[in-house]
Every structure is written in C-alpha cells, then in structure tokens.
C-alpha atoms as an extended CHARMM CRD file, in Angstrom:
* protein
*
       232  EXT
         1         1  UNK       CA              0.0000000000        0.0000000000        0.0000000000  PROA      1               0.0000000000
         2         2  UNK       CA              1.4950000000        3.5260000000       -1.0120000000  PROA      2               0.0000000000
         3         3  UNK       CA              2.3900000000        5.5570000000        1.9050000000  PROA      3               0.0000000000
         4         4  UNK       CA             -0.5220000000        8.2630000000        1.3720000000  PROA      4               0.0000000000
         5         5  UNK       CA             -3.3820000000        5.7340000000        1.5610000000  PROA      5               0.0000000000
         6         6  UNK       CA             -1.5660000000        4.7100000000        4.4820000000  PROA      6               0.0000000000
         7         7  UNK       CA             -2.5540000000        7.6230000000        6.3560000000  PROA      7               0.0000000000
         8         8  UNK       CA             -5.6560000000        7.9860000000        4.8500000000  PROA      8               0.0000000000
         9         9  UNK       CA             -6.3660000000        4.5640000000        6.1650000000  PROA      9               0.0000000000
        10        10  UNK       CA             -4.6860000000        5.8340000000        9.7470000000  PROA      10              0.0000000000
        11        11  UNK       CA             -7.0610000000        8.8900000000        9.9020000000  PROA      11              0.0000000000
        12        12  UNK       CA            -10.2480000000        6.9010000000        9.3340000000  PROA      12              0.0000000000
        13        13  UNK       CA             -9.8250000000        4.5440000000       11.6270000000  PROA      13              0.0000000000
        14        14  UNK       CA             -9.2830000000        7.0390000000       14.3860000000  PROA      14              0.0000000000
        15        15  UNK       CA            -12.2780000000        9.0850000000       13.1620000000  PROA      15              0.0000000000
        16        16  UNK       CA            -14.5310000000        5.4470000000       13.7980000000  PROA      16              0.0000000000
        17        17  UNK       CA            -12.6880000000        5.0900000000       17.1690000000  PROA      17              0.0000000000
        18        18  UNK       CA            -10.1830000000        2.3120000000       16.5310000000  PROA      18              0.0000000000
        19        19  UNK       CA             -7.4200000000        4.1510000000       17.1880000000  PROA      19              0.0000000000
        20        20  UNK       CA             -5.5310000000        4.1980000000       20.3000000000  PROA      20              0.0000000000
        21        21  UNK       CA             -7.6700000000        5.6290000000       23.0000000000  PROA      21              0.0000000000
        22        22  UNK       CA             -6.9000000000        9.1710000000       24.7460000000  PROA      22              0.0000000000
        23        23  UNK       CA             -5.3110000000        9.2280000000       28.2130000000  PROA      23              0.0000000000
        24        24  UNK       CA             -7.5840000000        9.1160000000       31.1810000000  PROA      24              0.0000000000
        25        25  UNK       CA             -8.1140000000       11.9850000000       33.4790000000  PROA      25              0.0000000000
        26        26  UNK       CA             -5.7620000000       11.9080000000       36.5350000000  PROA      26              0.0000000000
        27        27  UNK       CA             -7.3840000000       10.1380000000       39.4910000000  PROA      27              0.0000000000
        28        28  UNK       CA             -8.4360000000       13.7340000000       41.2850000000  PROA      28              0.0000000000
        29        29  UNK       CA             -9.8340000000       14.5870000000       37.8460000000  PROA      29              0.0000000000
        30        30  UNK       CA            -12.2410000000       11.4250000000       38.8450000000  PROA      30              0.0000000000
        31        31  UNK       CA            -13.2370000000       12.0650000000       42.2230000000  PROA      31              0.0000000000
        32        32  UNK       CA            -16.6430000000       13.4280000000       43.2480000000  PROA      32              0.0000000000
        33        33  UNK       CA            -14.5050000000       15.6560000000       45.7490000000  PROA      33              0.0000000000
        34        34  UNK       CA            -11.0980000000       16.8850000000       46.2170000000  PROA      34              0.0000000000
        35        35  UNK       CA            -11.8420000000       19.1460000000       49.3930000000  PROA      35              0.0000000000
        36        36  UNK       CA            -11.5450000000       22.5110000000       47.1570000000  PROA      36              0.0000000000
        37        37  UNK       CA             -8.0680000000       22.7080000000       48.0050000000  PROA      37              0.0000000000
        38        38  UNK       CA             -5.1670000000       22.7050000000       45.3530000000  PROA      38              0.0000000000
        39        39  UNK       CA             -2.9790000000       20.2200000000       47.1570000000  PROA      39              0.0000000000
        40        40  UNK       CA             -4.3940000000       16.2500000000       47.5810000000  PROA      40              0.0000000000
        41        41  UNK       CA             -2.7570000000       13.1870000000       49.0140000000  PROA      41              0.0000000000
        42        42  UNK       CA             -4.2240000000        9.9440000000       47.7630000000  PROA      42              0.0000000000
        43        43  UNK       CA             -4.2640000000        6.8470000000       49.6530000000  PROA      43              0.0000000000
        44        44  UNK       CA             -5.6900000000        3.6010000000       48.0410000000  PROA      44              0.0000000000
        45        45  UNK       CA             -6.0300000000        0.1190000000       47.8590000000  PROA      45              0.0000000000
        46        46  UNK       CA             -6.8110000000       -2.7210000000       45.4930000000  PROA      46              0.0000000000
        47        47  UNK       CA             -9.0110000000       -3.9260000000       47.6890000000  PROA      47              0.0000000000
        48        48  UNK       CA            -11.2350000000       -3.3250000000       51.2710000000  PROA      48              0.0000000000
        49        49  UNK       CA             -9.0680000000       -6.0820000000       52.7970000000  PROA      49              0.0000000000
        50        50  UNK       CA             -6.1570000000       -4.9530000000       51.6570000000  PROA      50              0.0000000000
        51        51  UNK       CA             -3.4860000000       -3.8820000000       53.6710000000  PROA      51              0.0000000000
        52        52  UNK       CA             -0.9330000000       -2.3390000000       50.6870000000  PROA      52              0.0000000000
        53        53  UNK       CA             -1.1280000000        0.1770000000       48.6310000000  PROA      53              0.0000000000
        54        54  UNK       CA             -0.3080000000        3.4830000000       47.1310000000  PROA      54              0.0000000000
        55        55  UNK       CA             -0.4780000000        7.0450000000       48.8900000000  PROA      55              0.0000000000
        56        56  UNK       CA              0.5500000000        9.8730000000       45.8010000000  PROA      56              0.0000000000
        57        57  UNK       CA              0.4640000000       13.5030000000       46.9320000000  PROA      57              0.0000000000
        58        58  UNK       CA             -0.8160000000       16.0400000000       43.6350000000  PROA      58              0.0000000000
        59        59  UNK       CA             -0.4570000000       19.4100000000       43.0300000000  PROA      59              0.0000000000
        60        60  UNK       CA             -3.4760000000       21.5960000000       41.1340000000  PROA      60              0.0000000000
        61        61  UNK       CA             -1.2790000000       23.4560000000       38.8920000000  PROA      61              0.0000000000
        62        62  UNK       CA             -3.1720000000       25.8990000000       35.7760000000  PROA      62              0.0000000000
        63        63  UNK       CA             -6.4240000000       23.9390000000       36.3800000000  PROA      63              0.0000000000
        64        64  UNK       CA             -5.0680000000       20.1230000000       36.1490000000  PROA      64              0.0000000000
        65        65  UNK       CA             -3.7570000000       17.9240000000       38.7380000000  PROA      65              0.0000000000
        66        66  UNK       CA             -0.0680000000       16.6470000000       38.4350000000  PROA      66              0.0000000000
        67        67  UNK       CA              1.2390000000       13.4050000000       40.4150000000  PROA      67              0.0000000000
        68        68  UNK       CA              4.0830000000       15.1710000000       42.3760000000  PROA      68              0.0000000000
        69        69  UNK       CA              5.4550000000       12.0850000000       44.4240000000  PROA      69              0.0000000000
        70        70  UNK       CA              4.0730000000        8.5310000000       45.5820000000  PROA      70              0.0000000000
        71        71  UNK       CA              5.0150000000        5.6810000000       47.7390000000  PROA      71              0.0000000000
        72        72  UNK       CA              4.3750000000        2.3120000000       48.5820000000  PROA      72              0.0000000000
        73        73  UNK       CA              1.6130000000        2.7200000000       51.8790000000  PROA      73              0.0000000000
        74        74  UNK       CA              0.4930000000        0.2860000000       54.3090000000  PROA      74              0.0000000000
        75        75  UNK       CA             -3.0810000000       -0.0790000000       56.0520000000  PROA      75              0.0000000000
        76        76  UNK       CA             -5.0210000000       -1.6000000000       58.8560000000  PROA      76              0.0000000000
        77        77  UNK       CA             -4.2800000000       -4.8940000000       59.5120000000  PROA      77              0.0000000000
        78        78  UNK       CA             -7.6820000000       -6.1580000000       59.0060000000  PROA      78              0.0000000000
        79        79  UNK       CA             -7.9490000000       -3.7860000000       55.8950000000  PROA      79              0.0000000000
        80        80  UNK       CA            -10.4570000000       -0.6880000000       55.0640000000  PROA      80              0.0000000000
        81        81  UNK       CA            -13.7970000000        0.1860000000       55.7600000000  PROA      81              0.0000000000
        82        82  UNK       CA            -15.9980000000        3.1600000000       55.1530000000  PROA      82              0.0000000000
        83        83  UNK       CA            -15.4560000000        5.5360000000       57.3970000000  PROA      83              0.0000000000
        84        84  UNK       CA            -18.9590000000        6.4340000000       58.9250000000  PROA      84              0.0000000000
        85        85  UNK       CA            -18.9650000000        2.8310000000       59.7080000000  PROA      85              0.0000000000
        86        86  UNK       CA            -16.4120000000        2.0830000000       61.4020000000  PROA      86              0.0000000000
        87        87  UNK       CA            -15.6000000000        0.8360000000       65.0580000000  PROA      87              0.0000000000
        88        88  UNK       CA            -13.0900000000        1.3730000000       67.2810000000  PROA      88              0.0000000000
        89        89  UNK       CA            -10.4520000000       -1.3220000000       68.1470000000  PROA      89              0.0000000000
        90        90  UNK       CA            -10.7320000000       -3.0880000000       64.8080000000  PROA      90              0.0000000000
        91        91  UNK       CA             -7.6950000000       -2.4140000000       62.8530000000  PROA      91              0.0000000000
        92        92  UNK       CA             -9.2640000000       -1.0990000000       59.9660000000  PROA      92              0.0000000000
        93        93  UNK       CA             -8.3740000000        2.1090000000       58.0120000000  PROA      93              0.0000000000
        94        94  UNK       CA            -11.3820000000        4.1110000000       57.5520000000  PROA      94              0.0000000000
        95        95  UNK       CA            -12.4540000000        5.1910000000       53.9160000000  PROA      95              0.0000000000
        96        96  UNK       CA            -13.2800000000        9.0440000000       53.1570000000  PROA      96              0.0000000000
        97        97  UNK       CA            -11.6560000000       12.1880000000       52.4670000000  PROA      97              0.0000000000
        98        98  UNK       CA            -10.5490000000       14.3110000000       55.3310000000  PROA      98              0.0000000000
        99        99  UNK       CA             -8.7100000000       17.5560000000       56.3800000000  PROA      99              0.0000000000
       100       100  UNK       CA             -5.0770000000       17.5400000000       58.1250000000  PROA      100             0.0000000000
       101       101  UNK       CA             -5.4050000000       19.6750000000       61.0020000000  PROA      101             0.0000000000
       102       102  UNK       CA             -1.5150000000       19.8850000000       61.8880000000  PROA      102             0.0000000000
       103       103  UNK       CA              1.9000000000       17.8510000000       62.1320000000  PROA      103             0.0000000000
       104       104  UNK       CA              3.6160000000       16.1320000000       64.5880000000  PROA      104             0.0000000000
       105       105  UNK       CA              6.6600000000       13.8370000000       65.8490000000  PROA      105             0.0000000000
       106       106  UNK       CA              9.6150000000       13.0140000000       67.8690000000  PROA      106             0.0000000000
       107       107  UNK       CA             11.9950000000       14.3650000000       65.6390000000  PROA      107             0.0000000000
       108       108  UNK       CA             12.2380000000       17.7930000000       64.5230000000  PROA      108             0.0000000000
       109       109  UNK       CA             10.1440000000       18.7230000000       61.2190000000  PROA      109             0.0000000000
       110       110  UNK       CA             11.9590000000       18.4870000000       58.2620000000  PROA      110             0.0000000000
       111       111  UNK       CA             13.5190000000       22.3200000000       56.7900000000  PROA      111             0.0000000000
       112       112  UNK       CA             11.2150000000       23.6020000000       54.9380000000  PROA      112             0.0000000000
       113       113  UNK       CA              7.6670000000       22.3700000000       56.9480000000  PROA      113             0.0000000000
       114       114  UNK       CA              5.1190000000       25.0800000000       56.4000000000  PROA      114             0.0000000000
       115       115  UNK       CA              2.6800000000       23.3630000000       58.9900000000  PROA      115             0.0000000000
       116       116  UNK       CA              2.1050000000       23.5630000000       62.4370000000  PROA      116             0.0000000000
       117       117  UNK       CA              4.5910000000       20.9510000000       64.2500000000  PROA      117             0.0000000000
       118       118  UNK       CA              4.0420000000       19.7150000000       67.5500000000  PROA      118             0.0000000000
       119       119  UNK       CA              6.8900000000       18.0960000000       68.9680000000  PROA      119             0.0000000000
       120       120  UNK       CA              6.2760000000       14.7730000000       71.1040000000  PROA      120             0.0000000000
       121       121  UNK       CA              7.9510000000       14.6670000000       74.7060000000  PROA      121             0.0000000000
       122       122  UNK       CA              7.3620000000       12.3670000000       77.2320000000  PROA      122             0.0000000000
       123       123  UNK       CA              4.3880000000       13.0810000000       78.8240000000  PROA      123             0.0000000000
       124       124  UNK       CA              2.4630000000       13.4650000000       74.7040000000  PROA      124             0.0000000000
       125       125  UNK       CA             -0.4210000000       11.3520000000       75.1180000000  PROA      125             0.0000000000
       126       126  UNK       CA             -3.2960000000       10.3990000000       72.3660000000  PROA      126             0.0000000000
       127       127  UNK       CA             -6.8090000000        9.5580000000       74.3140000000  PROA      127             0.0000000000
       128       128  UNK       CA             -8.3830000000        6.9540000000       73.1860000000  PROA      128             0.0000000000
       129       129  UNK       CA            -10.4780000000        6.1060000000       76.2880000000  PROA      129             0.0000000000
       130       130  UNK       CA            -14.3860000000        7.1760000000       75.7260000000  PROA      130             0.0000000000
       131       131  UNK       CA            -14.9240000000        8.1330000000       78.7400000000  PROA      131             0.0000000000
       132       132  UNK       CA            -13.0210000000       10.9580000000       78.9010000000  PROA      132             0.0000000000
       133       133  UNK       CA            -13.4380000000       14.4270000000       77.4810000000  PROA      133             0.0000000000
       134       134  UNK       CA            -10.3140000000       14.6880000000       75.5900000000  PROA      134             0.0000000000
       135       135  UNK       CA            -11.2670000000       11.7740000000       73.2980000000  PROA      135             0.0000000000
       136       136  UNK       CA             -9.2700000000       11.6200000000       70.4150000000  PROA      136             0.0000000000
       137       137  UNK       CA             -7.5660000000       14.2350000000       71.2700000000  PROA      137             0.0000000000
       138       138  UNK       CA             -3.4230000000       14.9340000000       72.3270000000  PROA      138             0.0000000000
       139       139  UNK       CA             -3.0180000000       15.5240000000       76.2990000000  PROA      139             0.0000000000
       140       140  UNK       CA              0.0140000000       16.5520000000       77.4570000000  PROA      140             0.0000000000
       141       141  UNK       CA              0.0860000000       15.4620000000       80.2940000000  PROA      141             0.0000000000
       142       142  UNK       CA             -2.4450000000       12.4490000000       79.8000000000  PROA      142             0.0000000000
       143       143  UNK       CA             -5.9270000000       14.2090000000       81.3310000000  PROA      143             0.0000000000
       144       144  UNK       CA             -6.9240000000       13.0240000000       84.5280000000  PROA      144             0.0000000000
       145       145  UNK       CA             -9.9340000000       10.8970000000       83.2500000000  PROA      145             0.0000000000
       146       146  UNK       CA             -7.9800000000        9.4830000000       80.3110000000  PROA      146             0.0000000000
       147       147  UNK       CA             -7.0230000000        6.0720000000       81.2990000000  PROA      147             0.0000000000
       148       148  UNK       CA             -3.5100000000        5.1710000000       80.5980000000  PROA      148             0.0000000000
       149       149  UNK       CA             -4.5800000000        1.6450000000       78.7900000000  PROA      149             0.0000000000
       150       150  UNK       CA             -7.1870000000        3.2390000000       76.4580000000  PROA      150             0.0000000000
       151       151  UNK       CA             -4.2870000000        5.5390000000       75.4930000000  PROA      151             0.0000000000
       152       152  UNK       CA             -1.1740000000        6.0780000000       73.4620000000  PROA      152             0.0000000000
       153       153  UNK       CA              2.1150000000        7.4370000000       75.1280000000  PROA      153             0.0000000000
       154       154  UNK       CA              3.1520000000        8.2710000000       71.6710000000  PROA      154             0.0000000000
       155       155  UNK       CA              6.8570000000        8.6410000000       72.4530000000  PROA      155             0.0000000000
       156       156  UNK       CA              6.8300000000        4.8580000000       72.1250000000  PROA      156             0.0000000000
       157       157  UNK       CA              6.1890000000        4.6650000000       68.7460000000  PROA      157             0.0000000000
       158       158  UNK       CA              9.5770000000        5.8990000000       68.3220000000  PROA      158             0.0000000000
       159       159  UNK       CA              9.6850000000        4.6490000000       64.2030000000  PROA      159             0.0000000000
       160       160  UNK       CA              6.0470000000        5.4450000000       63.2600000000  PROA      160             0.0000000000
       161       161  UNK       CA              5.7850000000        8.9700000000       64.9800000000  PROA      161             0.0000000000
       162       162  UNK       CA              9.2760000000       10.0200000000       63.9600000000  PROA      162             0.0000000000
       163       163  UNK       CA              6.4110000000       12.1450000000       61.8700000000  PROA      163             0.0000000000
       164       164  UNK       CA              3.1200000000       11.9120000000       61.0160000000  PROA      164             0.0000000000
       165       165  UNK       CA             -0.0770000000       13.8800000000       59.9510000000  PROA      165             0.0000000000
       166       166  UNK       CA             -3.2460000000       13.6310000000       61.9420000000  PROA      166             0.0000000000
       167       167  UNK       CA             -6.3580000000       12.6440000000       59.9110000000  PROA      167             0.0000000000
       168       168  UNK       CA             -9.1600000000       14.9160000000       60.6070000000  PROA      168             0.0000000000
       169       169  UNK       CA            -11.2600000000       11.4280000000       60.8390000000  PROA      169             0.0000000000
       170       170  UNK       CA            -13.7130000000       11.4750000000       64.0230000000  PROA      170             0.0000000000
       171       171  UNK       CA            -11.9600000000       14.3760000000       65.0680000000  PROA      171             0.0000000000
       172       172  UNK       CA            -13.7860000000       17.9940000000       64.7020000000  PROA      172             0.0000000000
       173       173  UNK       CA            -16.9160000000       16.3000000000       66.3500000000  PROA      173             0.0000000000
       174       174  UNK       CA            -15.9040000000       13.0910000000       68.2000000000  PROA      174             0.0000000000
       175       175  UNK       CA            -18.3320000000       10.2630000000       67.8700000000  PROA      175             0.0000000000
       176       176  UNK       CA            -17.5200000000        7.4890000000       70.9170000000  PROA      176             0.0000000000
       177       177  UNK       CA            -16.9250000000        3.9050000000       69.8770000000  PROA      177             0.0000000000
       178       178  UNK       CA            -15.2230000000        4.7320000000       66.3370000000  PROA      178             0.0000000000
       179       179  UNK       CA            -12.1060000000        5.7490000000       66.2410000000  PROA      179             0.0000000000
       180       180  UNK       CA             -9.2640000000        7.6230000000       67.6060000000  PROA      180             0.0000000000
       181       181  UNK       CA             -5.6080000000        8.4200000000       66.6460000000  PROA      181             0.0000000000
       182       182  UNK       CA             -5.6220000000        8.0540000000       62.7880000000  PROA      182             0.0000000000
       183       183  UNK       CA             -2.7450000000        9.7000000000       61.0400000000  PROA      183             0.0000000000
       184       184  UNK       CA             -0.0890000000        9.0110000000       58.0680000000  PROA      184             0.0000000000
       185       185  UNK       CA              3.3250000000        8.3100000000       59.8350000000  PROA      185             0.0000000000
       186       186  UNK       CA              6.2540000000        6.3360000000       58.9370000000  PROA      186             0.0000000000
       187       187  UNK       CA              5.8930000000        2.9080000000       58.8850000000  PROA      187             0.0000000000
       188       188  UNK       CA              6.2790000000        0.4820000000       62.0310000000  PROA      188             0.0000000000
       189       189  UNK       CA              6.7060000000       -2.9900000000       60.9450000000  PROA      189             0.0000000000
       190       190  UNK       CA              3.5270000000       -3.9190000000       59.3270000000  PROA      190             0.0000000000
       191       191  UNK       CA              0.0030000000       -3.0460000000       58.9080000000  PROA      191             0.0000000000
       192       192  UNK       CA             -1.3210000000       -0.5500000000       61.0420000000  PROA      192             0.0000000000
       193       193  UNK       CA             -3.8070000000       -0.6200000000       63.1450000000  PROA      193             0.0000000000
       194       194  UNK       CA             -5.8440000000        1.7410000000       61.3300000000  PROA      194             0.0000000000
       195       195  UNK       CA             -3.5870000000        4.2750000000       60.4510000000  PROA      195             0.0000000000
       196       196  UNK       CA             -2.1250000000        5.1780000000       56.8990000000  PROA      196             0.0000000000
       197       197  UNK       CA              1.4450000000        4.5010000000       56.7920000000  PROA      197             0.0000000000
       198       198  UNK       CA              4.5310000000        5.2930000000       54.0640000000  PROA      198             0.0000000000
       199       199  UNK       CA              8.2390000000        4.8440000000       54.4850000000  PROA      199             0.0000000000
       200       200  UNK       CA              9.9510000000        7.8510000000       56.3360000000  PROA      200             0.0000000000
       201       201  UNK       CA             12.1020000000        9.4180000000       53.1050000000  PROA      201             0.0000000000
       202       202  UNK       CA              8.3420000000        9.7570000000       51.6960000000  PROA      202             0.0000000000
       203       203  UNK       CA              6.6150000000       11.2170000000       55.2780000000  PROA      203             0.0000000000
       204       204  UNK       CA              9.9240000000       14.0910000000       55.0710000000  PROA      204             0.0000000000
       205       205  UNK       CA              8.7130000000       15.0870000000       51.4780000000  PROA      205             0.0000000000
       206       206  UNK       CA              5.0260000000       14.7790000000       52.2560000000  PROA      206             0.0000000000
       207       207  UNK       CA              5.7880000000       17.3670000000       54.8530000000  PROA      207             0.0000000000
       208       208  UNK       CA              8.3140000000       19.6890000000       53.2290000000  PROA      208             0.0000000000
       209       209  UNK       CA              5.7280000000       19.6200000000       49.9690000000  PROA      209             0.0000000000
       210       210  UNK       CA              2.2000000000       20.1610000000       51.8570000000  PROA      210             0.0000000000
       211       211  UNK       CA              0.9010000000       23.9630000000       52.3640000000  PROA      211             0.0000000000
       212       212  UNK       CA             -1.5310000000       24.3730000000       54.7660000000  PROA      212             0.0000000000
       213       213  UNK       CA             -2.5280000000       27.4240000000       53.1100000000  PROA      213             0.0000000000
       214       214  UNK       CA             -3.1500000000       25.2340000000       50.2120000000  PROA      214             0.0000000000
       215       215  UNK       CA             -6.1100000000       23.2840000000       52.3450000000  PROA      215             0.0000000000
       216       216  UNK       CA             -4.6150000000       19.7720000000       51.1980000000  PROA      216             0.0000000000
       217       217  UNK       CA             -6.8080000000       17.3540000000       52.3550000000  PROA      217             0.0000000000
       218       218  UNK       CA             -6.6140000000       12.9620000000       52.1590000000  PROA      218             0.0000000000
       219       219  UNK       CA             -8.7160000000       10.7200000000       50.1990000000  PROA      219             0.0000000000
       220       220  UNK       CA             -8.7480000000        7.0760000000       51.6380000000  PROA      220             0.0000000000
       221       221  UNK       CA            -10.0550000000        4.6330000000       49.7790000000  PROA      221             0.0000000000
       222       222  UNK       CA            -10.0060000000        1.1640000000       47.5290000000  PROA      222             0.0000000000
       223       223  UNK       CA             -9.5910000000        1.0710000000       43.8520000000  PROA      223             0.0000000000
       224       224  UNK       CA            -13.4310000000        0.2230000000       42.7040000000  PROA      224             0.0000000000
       225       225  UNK       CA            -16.7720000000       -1.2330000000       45.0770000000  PROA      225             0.0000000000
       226       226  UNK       CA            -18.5810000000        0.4530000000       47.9170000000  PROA      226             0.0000000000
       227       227  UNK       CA            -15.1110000000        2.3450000000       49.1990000000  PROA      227             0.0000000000
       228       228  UNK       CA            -13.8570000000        3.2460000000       45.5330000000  PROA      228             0.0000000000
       229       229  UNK       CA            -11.9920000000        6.5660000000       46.0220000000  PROA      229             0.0000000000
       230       230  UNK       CA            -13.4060000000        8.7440000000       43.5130000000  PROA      230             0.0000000000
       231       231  UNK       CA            -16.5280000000        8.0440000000       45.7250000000  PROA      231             0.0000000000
       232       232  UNK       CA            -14.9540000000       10.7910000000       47.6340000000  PROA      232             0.0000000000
C-alpha cells in the first residue's frame, strides 16, 4: 500500500474510534470531591481487605492535577472500611476524604515544613479512652480521666511517629466507639492498626511539599466497590 493511503487509512480509523484511545483523566480529575483545596494526598487500595497500597500527593497546577510524588503505603491490619462505619479497636483504616489539622513527631520537622509541628515529649499522650473528654484528642500530660490503657504514650512509637499527619477522621466532632488516633506516619513494621502509613524518606517530602494554606486534604479509599476513592 502507497504511503498516502496509508494515512488515509490511519485517519479513518481514528475518526470510527479504533485508534488508540486518549489518556484518562488523573485520578483527582475522577473524584466526586477533592476538598476545594489545590494540594491532595491519595491513599488507596486494590481492595477493602487490603493492607498495601499506594499514597501519591498532587499538586493543582493551571487547572489540572499533576502526580508530584508517591510511595508504597500500608493499612489496617484487618484492611479498610468506610469511614462512617467504622468501630473502634478493629484495625481497619477508615475510607473518606478528610482535612489535616496539623503535624507532629519526635523528631524535629523536616527544613522547609510550612505546617504547624508539635513536637512529642514524654508526657504526649493520644486519648483513646471514651470516657473521657479529651477523646481523640493529644493531652500533654495524659488528662486526669484518660485512662492510661485506652491511650497512646506516643513517644513509644519511636519509628512510626518520627512524623506523622493527623487525619481529621472522628476528630472535629468526636463520635464514641469509632475511632481515635488516625494519622499518616512512617511505617512500624507492618500493617497498622488503622492508620495510613509510608516509608519515612516519603513522610519528610510529604511534609516539606504540603501547604496548609493550600487546604490539602486525604482521600482514603479502595480502587473500585462500595469504598472506591473517587466516591470521595
């Protein structure tokens, strides 16, 4: 066949669709909400009970969102589950999208951190205990009616709160029975218990890249189903 009808032959198959087909929109580009911010952190999963992933941090940049970094991210131990749903103590990673009120950890933020940073010292407690009044909430020192086995002294976690991110899941109004303490950190040495976790070279850059002023917020969730991400 002579090169010209070549192309002709080219152009009218892509004109009847049979050509290759055009990219797909970046996964933000497919959600039903991004939190109106222009920063986003993805964190998903093939599957509810999975407990590996992907968590990829994007940048809204002249109206389209760019993949600035990713990393391999770990999950509950006993998987994900939507996040209105879930209960306390089961090692599940709840689904949703959510704000990321501030930073913490025992080591010093990384140059160049743009949000707030609380550093953890010995007495840093998380309360878990739903009885008290600082549920889900940092106490420093642990609040008297915070029970010390309902709790996290979170200067033990000396590898997973090197730094970490709290999730704003269950946490602007508190509901008892599902869920405290639920942040991205560094990873410990396997799934979480409900947390989202990424390797500490990736938890530096999330923090040097996010902007607060930016209103980056996380989307949690599974690749298709019920907890699909772009549900969010």
């Amino acid at each position: 066949m002579r090169p010209g009808a070549v192309a002709l032959a080219v152009s009218s198959l892509l004109a009847l669709g049979a050509g290759p087909s055009a990219p797909s929109p970046p996964l933000p580009a497919r959600m039903a909400d991004t939190g109106g911010g222009t920063q986003l952190i993805t964190a998903v999963a093939p599957k509810r009970a999975s407990t590996t992933g992907t968590v990829t941090w994007w940048d809204l940049r002249g109206g389209r969102w760019v993949r600035t970094g990713s990393a391999p991210a770990r999950f509950g131990a006993n998987g994900l589950v939507e996040g209105a749903a879930r209960a306390q103590g089961t090692d599940t990673t709840p689904t949703g999208l959510y704000g990321l009120p501030y930073a913490f950890g025992i080591e010093a933020a990384p140059r160049g951190t743009a949000y707030a940073y609380r550093r953890v010292h010995r007495d840093s407690w998380w309360c878990q205990d739903n009885d008290s009044r600082s549920y889900n909430r940092w106490t420093e020192p642990r609040a008297a009616d915070c029970r010390a086995a309902e709790s996290e002294q979170l200067i033990t976690y000396r590898a997973q709160y090197a730094h970490a991110l709290v999730i704003d899941f269950n946490y602007e109004r508190p509901v008892r029975g599902r869920g405290a303490g639920i942040f991205l950190h560094v990873n410990g040495r396997g799934a979480t218990a409900g947390c989202v976790s990424v390797p500490k070279d990736a938890m530096r850059r999330i923090l040097t890249w996010a902007d607060p002023a930016k209103r980056p917020h996380i989307a949690v969730g599974t690749t298709s189903g019920t907890t699909a991400v772009t549900r969010y």
